[in-house]
Amino acid sequence: MSRVRWLVLRWMLLLTLLGANFAGGQAQSPTPTPALFVRQLFNSMTPEERVGQLFLVSFHGNKVEAGTPIYDLITRFHVGGVVLSAANDNFTAPNTPAEARALIASLQRLEWESANGLLPEVPAGQYVPLLIGITQDGDGPPGDQLFNVLSPQPSRLALGATWQPQLAEEAGKILGDELSRLGFNLYLGPSLDVLSRPAPASGRDLGTAIFGGDPFWVGEMGKAFVRGLHKGAGGRLLVVGKNFPGRGDADRPPETEVATVQKSLEQLKQIELAPFFAVTGNAPDASSVVDGLLVSHIRYRGLQGNIRATTRPVSFDPQALSQILSLPALASWHEKGGLIVSEDLSTRAVRQFYAPGNTPFVPRLVVRDAFLAGNDLLYLGNLQSDTEDAYLTAQSVIAFFVQKYREDPVFAAAVDRAVLRILSSKYRLYGRFNTLADVLPAQDLESLGTASDLAFQVARMAATLVSPEKAELPQVFSLPPQAEENLIFFTDTVEVAQCSTCPPQSLFAVDALEKAILRLYGRENGGQIDATHLKSHPLSDLQQLLGNDTSPLLDELRRSDWVILSLASNRAASIELIRQFLGERQDVLRQRRVVLFFFCAPYYLDSTDLSRLTFSIALFGRSAPFVEVAARLLFQETVPQGASPVSIAATGYDLITATSPDPGQIIPLMLDLPPVAPAPSTQTPAPPQYRIGDTIAVRTSVILDRNGHPVPDQTVVKFNMVLVQEGGGILEQVEATTLGGVARASFRLERAGRIEIRASSEPALVSEILQLDVSERAPAVVTVLVPQNLPATPSPSPAPTPLVSPNPWVRESGRPTFWTWSLSVLWLSLVTAFSFWLQRQRDLRHRLRVAFYLFSGGLVAYVIGVLANRASGSFVTLASWIALVSVGAATGLALERLGQFFEKPSE
């Protein structure tokens, strides 16, 4: 019996094992969730690999083979990413796209081979793709790293001047697509600074790298641009908004010294932080959310409310950064994995803050402070100590962090939290990144840099008249340059080089505008202008005209009819040169048309400078499409359509006023009804009816600002429900704010009578009127009344007109008109005839001699006047020309008498 039991037990055990094996063979191992995958990846990493993920490094050159610093930093120190730049000679010319792609592929391949044990003397580890970062602001240096490689990018300020977020999204798509094709997966941008009060002299000048000076519109454009970057890159680009928490009101340029912003946290929330809220917790969709924020080295006075207390640079201040990140919109974004990235830790400003005077500079303390402040990714840049180069400094900093990680559990926990954020961000880019092909898919570079249509569209829509007022432009710019007129160009040239040994490239050439004009209007394209009438000079040549009346350039200037100035940078020397030229050479410029194109920000000149110009237009960008639009504007093929996204003190253009409701509009008002299915075309839906006790919901249509765009969100609108009868008045007032330019309100109908509902949004005080007769017996239907008259609004004071009104006697070049010539000759003929008649008693030979001298003297005086007037503009009336030929005739008569005196009497 015991033997039978033993056999049964053996068979049961065998069947159990077979069933277990069968079930195991059929079961599918579940795919780990993103969080589980990241946690498993993290758990498999060594302390050195975890710590290395914190660091973004830079390196010089474009070699990554064994023995180079970057090879060592990737294979031995496991850095998390690399930032490439033109300053470090990471790119070369002329085959920049292919070589940049090859460099990025080499970096990613090195990480793959290192992790998989494919390199000699490098132990295998855990593969994590590198972040390859770049800044590319779209308008050349200093914000761009790739020159003349990508499709022409409109500057961020040009996008802001269009007031069209869809154009910002399209620009982001193009940039995201092209960066992704090259292999970049980290974009340090866009700048979300708000330049509310430009003041170049005190350092508040962010150039064209920002979207503008209104926090709402900077947020709208920023959201659209971020959305475009993500879509264009197919989700394979981390977007890091800068310069958090905002440096638009900094008191000095932050590149060279730690700047200070004097604002409380409440003030920052209203202006500087608003765009960052828009692309984090308040973003409408996931594609509009930035993946990270780049924290600026900037400090704040009065952040906690005490105006005498100043923070450390917020990138190194745990309390200040934590206080800002705890704000609801930012806190929710941060909890979901948003990255905090330090600004470049190798800047001069950081060194001066940590080592004033001759104090020793200790990089590892700088990096430690940045990490403990709350930064996840630490951008080392070219950080170096007093005794070590950048490579050795990076080694010592990383080694210091590894030691702290092993010895300090609190520090290790902070590192772990940051590394998990970084790994989660990389997972969002590539998923499980099991193969190198996941990170480096094949890409076509042939069409790179060919998408220029959008830049031209943005340039055309962004072009903004700076001076004079729009209504005055036809008076001073009635006709474009004519075929016989001479144009002289003075251009603020900009040259760049892709690397220190690369040949220079013209970002803004001395003859850029001249070539654009000839291409569009030259002999082969309509013949509106001839090349012989155009002369181009660098802006620096204006120096020859200051205090120098013997320069050959002065003669060329006197022969010109148009003087075209192009400012393409914020260089102080260029700006001052233009100001001096306009102030000191009015003797030459007075009778010429003087035009200034701002291919940069438009707020560098004062009102006196602008009054000396015929007109000035801001283009906000320096690429070829913007130059072409300038040419078309000069020849009146297009007109300025944009509106400045920043204030311009010289013209009185204030952005807060410009974005306030237009007082000249009648605010449309309507019932706010729920959407219903469309009725058949043969039926007209019955209007809603209201009784006492009902609630009536109303809304405005889109309220427009003075530039014709929707007013910013949170613009206050007041709705009034008024009883229209004797003894009536305001029954109820509701204050609402706009969203998308529209405001809503609702009222409860509690009494009978004729009731009107109106809306106002200062300074727009007039709206349509919703009127209804509420009765206890019958329901009321709403009638819409449209006011016929608007209240008078004061007109702005006209800006001074740069030129005199059109003169019928003298052209603007100084040359007399046909009528001046005709009437001068007629007067001279009459004087000669009268003299001939007075001497009727003399012989004919004498009379003809006197007439000849008299008439010839007048003609010579006229010719001298023409030549002199082109330089001085002295003769501007008909009377002055008549007086001139009369003096000439008298001089001729005197010469005739003098000749007779010296002649010998004839026998």
PDB file of N, CA and C in Angstrom, residues 120-178:
ATOM      1  N   PRO A 120      37.704  49.251 -25.739  1.00  0.00           N
ATOM      2  CA  PRO A 120      38.785  48.690 -24.923  1.00  0.00           C
ATOM      3  C   PRO A 120      38.969  49.465 -23.618  1.00  0.00           C
ATOM      4  N   GLU A 121      39.185  48.711 -22.552  1.00  0.00           N
ATOM      5  CA  GLU A 121      39.459  49.273 -21.221  1.00  0.00           C
ATOM      6  C   GLU A 121      38.310  50.104 -20.670  1.00  0.00           C
ATOM      7  N   VAL A 122      37.102  49.895 -21.223  1.00  0.00           N
ATOM      8  CA  VAL A 122      35.926  50.597 -20.699  1.00  0.00           C
ATOM      9  C   VAL A 122      34.920  49.541 -20.269  1.00  0.00           C
ATOM     10  N   PRO A 123      34.665  49.414 -18.976  1.00  0.00           N
ATOM     11  CA  PRO A 123      33.713  48.387 -18.532  1.00  0.00           C
ATOM     12  C   PRO A 123      32.297  48.696 -18.998  1.00  0.00           C
ATOM     13  N   ALA A 124      31.532  47.634 -19.247  1.00  0.00           N
ATOM     14  CA  ALA A 124      30.141  47.811 -19.667  1.00  0.00           C
ATOM     15  C   ALA A 124      29.332  48.428 -18.536  1.00  0.00           C
ATOM     16  N   GLY A 125      28.281  49.098 -18.922  1.00  0.00           N
ATOM     17  CA  GLY A 125      27.404  49.738 -17.942  1.00  0.00           C
ATOM     18  C   GLY A 125      25.982  49.778 -18.438  1.00  0.00           C
ATOM     19  N   GLN A 126      25.237  50.731 -17.939  1.00  0.00           N
ATOM     20  CA  GLN A 126      23.838  50.873 -18.324  1.00  0.00           C
ATOM     21  C   GLN A 126      23.714  51.947 -19.399  1.00  0.00           C
ATOM     22  N   TYR A 127      23.094  51.593 -20.522  1.00  0.00           N
ATOM     23  CA  TYR A 127      22.974  52.556 -21.624  1.00  0.00           C
ATOM     24  C   TYR A 127      21.846  53.544 -21.363  1.00  0.00           C
ATOM     25  N   VAL A 128      22.195  54.823 -21.414  1.00  0.00           N
ATOM     26  CA  VAL A 128      21.226  55.916 -21.345  1.00  0.00           C
ATOM     27  C   VAL A 128      21.629  56.936 -22.402  1.00  0.00           C
ATOM     28  N   PRO A 129      20.756  57.265 -23.349  1.00  0.00           N
ATOM     29  CA  PRO A 129      21.138  58.218 -24.409  1.00  0.00           C
ATOM     30  C   PRO A 129      21.566  59.562 -23.832  1.00  0.00           C
ATOM     31  N   LEU A 130      22.425  60.223 -24.581  1.00  0.00           N
ATOM     32  CA  LEU A 130      22.876  61.560 -24.193  1.00  0.00           C
ATOM     33  C   LEU A 130      21.842  62.602 -24.603  1.00  0.00           C
ATOM     34  N   LEU A 131      21.765  63.660 -23.837  1.00  0.00           N
ATOM     35  CA  LEU A 131      21.070  64.865 -24.290  1.00  0.00           C
ATOM     36  C   LEU A 131      22.068  65.692 -25.092  1.00  0.00           C
ATOM     37  N   ILE A 132      21.700  66.073 -26.303  1.00  0.00           N
ATOM     38  CA  ILE A 132      22.550  66.921 -27.144  1.00  0.00           C
ATOM     39  C   ILE A 132      21.821  68.246 -27.319  1.00  0.00           C
ATOM     40  N   GLY A 133      22.337  69.293 -26.681  1.00  0.00           N
ATOM     41  CA  GLY A 133      21.614  70.559 -26.608  1.00  0.00           C
ATOM     42  C   GLY A 133      22.216  71.660 -27.452  1.00  0.00           C
ATOM     43  N   ILE A 134      21.389  72.684 -27.697  1.00  0.00           N
ATOM     44  CA  ILE A 134      21.812  73.849 -28.473  1.00  0.00           C
ATOM     45  C   ILE A 134      20.887  75.013 -28.148  1.00  0.00           C
ATOM     46  N   THR A 135      21.415  76.233 -28.285  1.00  0.00           N
ATOM     47  CA  THR A 135      20.567  77.430 -28.305  1.00  0.00           C
ATOM     48  C   THR A 135      20.550  77.939 -29.740  1.00  0.00           C
ATOM     49  N   GLN A 136      19.383  78.306 -30.229  1.00  0.00           N
ATOM     50  CA  GLN A 136      19.239  78.801 -31.599  1.00  0.00           C
ATOM     51  C   GLN A 136      18.047  79.751 -31.614  1.00  0.00           C
ATOM     52  N   ASP A 137      18.328  81.045 -31.321  1.00  0.00           N
ATOM     53  CA  ASP A 137      17.263  82.024 -31.141  1.00  0.00           C
ATOM     54  C   ASP A 137      16.736  82.606 -32.441  1.00  0.00           C
ATOM     55  N   GLY A 138      17.454  82.382 -33.541  1.00  0.00           N
ATOM     56  CA  GLY A 138      16.862  82.709 -34.829  1.00  0.00           C
ATOM     57  C   GLY A 138      17.297  84.002 -35.480  1.00  0.00           C
ATOM     58  N   ASP A 139      18.259  84.739 -34.944  1.00  0.00           N
ATOM     59  CA  ASP A 139      18.618  86.004 -35.576  1.00  0.00           C
ATOM     60  C   ASP A 139      20.127  86.238 -35.543  1.00  0.00           C
ATOM     61  N   GLY A 140      20.897  85.144 -35.642  1.00  0.00           N
ATOM     62  CA  GLY A 140      22.344  85.291 -35.637  1.00  0.00           C
ATOM     63  C   GLY A 140      22.910  85.380 -34.240  1.00  0.00           C
ATOM     64  N   PRO A 141      24.221  85.671 -34.132  1.00  0.00           N
ATOM     65  CA  PRO A 141      24.855  85.732 -32.815  1.00  0.00           C
ATOM     66  C   PRO A 141      24.285  86.889 -31.995  1.00  0.00           C
ATOM     67  N   PRO A 142      24.306  86.781 -30.653  1.00  0.00           N
ATOM     68  CA  PRO A 142      24.898  85.690 -29.874  1.00  0.00           C
ATOM     69  C   PRO A 142      23.957  84.522 -29.624  1.00  0.00           C
ATOM     70  N   GLY A 143      22.704  84.619 -30.034  1.00  0.00           N
ATOM     71  CA  GLY A 143      21.743  83.566 -29.708  1.00  0.00           C
ATOM     72  C   GLY A 143      21.789  82.354 -30.605  1.00  0.00           C
ATOM     73  N   ASP A 144      22.412  82.445 -31.784  1.00  0.00           N
ATOM     74  CA  ASP A 144      22.480  81.319 -32.710  1.00  0.00           C
ATOM     75  C   ASP A 144      23.848  80.646 -32.644  1.00  0.00           C
ATOM     76  N   GLN A 145      23.850  79.347 -32.925  1.00  0.00           N
ATOM     77  CA  GLN A 145      25.104  78.590 -32.988  1.00  0.00           C
ATOM     78  C   GLN A 145      25.370  78.076 -34.396  1.00  0.00           C
ATOM     79  N   LEU A 146      24.345  77.892 -35.185  1.00  0.00           N
ATOM     80  CA  LEU A 146      24.482  77.446 -36.568  1.00  0.00           C
ATOM     81  C   LEU A 146      24.159  78.626 -37.473  1.00  0.00           C
ATOM     82  N   PHE A 147      25.099  79.024 -38.319  1.00  0.00           N
ATOM     83  CA  PHE A 147      24.938  80.204 -39.150  1.00  0.00           C
ATOM     84  C   PHE A 147      24.714  79.783 -40.608  1.00  0.00           C
ATOM     85  N   ASN A 148      23.656  80.325 -41.205  1.00  0.00           N
ATOM     86  CA  ASN A 148      23.350  80.060 -42.618  1.00  0.00           C
ATOM     87  C   ASN A 148      23.251  78.567 -42.904  1.00  0.00           C
ATOM     88  N   VAL A 149      22.723  77.821 -41.927  1.00  0.00           N
ATOM     89  CA  VAL A 149      22.564  76.372 -42.080  1.00  0.00           C
ATOM     90  C   VAL A 149      21.089  75.996 -42.112  1.00  0.00           C
ATOM     91  N   LEU A 150      20.349  76.460 -41.123  1.00  0.00           N
ATOM     92  CA  LEU A 150      18.927  76.142 -41.032  1.00  0.00           C
ATOM     93  C   LEU A 150      18.115  77.114 -41.876  1.00  0.00           C
ATOM     94  N   SER A 151      16.851  76.787 -42.066  1.00  0.00           N
ATOM     95  CA  SER A 151      15.958  77.704 -42.781  1.00  0.00           C
ATOM     96  C   SER A 151      15.923  79.039 -42.052  1.00  0.00           C
ATOM     97  N   PRO A 152      15.785  80.159 -42.793  1.00  0.00           N
ATOM     98  CA  PRO A 152      15.754  81.476 -42.136  1.00  0.00           C
ATOM     99  C   PRO A 152      14.686  81.515 -41.054  1.00  0.00           C
ATOM    100  N   GLN A 153      15.122  81.806 -39.854  1.00  0.00           N
ATOM    101  CA  GLN A 153      14.204  81.869 -38.726  1.00  0.00           C
ATOM    102  C   GLN A 153      13.863  83.318 -38.418  1.00  0.00           C
ATOM    103  N   PRO A 154      12.590  83.659 -38.364  1.00  0.00           N
ATOM    104  CA  PRO A 154      12.261  85.010 -37.893  1.00  0.00           C
ATOM    105  C   PRO A 154      12.670  85.155 -36.440  1.00  0.00           C
ATOM    106  N   SER A 155      13.147  86.323 -36.076  1.00  0.00           N
ATOM    107  CA  SER A 155      13.483  86.542 -34.674  1.00  0.00           C
ATOM    108  C   SER A 155      12.218  86.435 -33.843  1.00  0.00           C
ATOM    109  N   ARG A 156      12.393  86.193 -32.550  1.00  0.00           N
ATOM    110  CA  ARG A 156      11.220  86.088 -31.680  1.00  0.00           C
ATOM    111  C   ARG A 156      10.470  87.421 -31.618  1.00  0.00           C
ATOM    112  N   LEU A 157      11.204  88.540 -31.677  1.00  0.00           N
ATOM    113  CA  LEU A 157      10.543  89.842 -31.629  1.00  0.00           C
ATOM    114  C   LEU A 157       9.733  90.080 -32.908  1.00  0.00           C
ATOM    115  N   ALA A 158      10.228  89.596 -34.048  1.00  0.00           N
ATOM    116  CA  ALA A 158       9.464  89.708 -35.285  1.00  0.00           C
ATOM    117  C   ALA A 158       8.176  88.916 -35.189  1.00  0.00           C
ATOM    118  N   LEU A 159       8.237  87.718 -34.613  1.00  0.00           N
ATOM    119  CA  LEU A 159       7.012  86.940 -34.409  1.00  0.00           C
ATOM    120  C   LEU A 159       6.049  87.710 -33.503  1.00  0.00           C
ATOM    121  N   GLY A 160       6.586  88.325 -32.467  1.00  0.00           N
ATOM    122  CA  GLY A 160       5.733  89.105 -31.576  1.00  0.00           C
ATOM    123  C   GLY A 160       5.052  90.263 -32.289  1.00  0.00           C
ATOM    124  N   ALA A 161       5.746  90.869 -33.255  1.00  0.00           N
ATOM    125  CA  ALA A 161       5.190  92.020 -33.973  1.00  0.00           C
ATOM    126  C   ALA A 161       4.070  91.635 -34.923  1.00  0.00           C
ATOM    127  N   THR A 162       3.933  90.341 -35.232  1.00  0.00           N
ATOM    128  CA  THR A 162       2.796  89.911 -36.065  1.00  0.00           C
ATOM    129  C   THR A 162       1.538  89.727 -35.238  1.00  0.00           C
ATOM    130  N   TRP A 163       1.680  89.475 -33.949  1.00  0.00           N
ATOM    131  CA  TRP A 163       0.561  89.219 -33.036  1.00  0.00           C
ATOM    132  C   TRP A 163      -0.255  88.003 -33.495  1.00  0.00           C
ATOM    133  N   GLN A 164       0.411  87.057 -34.160  1.00  0.00           N
ATOM    134  CA  GLN A 164      -0.271  85.875 -34.693  1.00  0.00           C
ATOM    135  C   GLN A 164       0.381  84.622 -34.112  1.00  0.00           C
ATOM    136  N   PRO A 165      -0.182  84.018 -33.054  1.00  0.00           N
ATOM    137  CA  PRO A 165       0.426  82.815 -32.472  1.00  0.00           C
ATOM    138  C   PRO A 165       0.583  81.671 -33.467  1.00  0.00           C
ATOM    139  N   GLN A 166      -0.301  81.582 -34.470  1.00  0.00           N
ATOM    140  CA  GLN A 166      -0.169  80.477 -35.428  1.00  0.00           C
ATOM    141  C   GLN A 166       1.134  80.572 -36.212  1.00  0.00           C
ATOM    142  N   LEU A 167       1.623  81.802 -36.448  1.00  0.00           N
ATOM    143  CA  LEU A 167       2.911  81.955 -37.125  1.00  0.00           C
ATOM    144  C   LEU A 167       4.053  81.513 -36.216  1.00  0.00           C
ATOM    145  N   ALA A 168       3.934  81.780 -34.916  1.00  0.00           N
ATOM    146  CA  ALA A 168       4.945  81.308 -33.971  1.00  0.00           C
ATOM    147  C   ALA A 168       4.972  79.786 -33.947  1.00  0.00           C
ATOM    148  N   GLU A 169       3.812  79.161 -34.018  1.00  0.00           N
ATOM    149  CA  GLU A 169       3.772  77.698 -34.035  1.00  0.00           C
ATOM    150  C   GLU A 169       4.427  77.151 -35.299  1.00  0.00           C
ATOM    151  N   GLU A 170       4.169  77.763 -36.439  1.00  0.00           N
ATOM    152  CA  GLU A 170       4.787  77.302 -37.681  1.00  0.00           C
ATOM    153  C   GLU A 170       6.304  77.476 -37.634  1.00  0.00           C
ATOM    154  N   ALA A 171       6.769  78.593 -37.077  1.00  0.00           N
ATOM    155  CA  ALA A 171       8.215  78.792 -36.940  1.00  0.00           C
ATOM    156  C   ALA A 171       8.822  77.724 -36.035  1.00  0.00           C
ATOM    157  N   GLY A 172       8.126  77.395 -34.944  1.00  0.00           N
ATOM    158  CA  GLY A 172       8.600  76.341 -34.058  1.00  0.00           C
ATOM    159  C   GLY A 172       8.647  74.989 -34.748  1.00  0.00           C
ATOM    160  N   LYS A 173       7.661  74.708 -35.589  1.00  0.00           N
ATOM    161  CA  LYS A 173       7.646  73.437 -36.321  1.00  0.00           C
ATOM    162  C   LYS A 173       8.872  73.293 -37.212  1.00  0.00           C
ATOM    163  N   ILE A 174       9.182  74.349 -37.945  1.00  0.00           N
ATOM    164  CA  ILE A 174      10.332  74.293 -38.852  1.00  0.00           C
ATOM    165  C   ILE A 174      11.622  74.093 -38.073  1.00  0.00           C
ATOM    166  N   LEU A 175      11.787  74.866 -36.995  1.00  0.00           N
ATOM    167  CA  LEU A 175      13.009  74.749 -36.205  1.00  0.00           C
ATOM    168  C   LEU A 175      13.098  73.384 -35.539  1.00  0.00           C
ATOM    169  N   GLY A 176      11.998  72.908 -34.948  1.00  0.00           N
ATOM    170  CA  GLY A 176      12.012  71.603 -34.292  1.00  0.00           C
ATOM    171  C   GLY A 176      12.330  70.483 -35.258  1.00  0.00           C
ATOM    172  N   ASP A 177      11.754  70.546 -36.453  1.00  0.00           N
ATOM    173  CA  ASP A 177      12.018  69.520 -37.466  1.00  0.00           C
ATOM    174  C   ASP A 177      13.493  69.501 -37.854  1.00  0.00           C
ATOM    175  N   GLU A 178      14.071  70.670 -38.112  1.00  0.00           N
ATOM    176  CA  GLU A 178      15.449  70.716 -38.599  1.00  0.00           C
ATOM    177  C   GLU A 178      16.450  70.363 -37.510  1.00  0.00           C
TER     178      GLU A 178
END
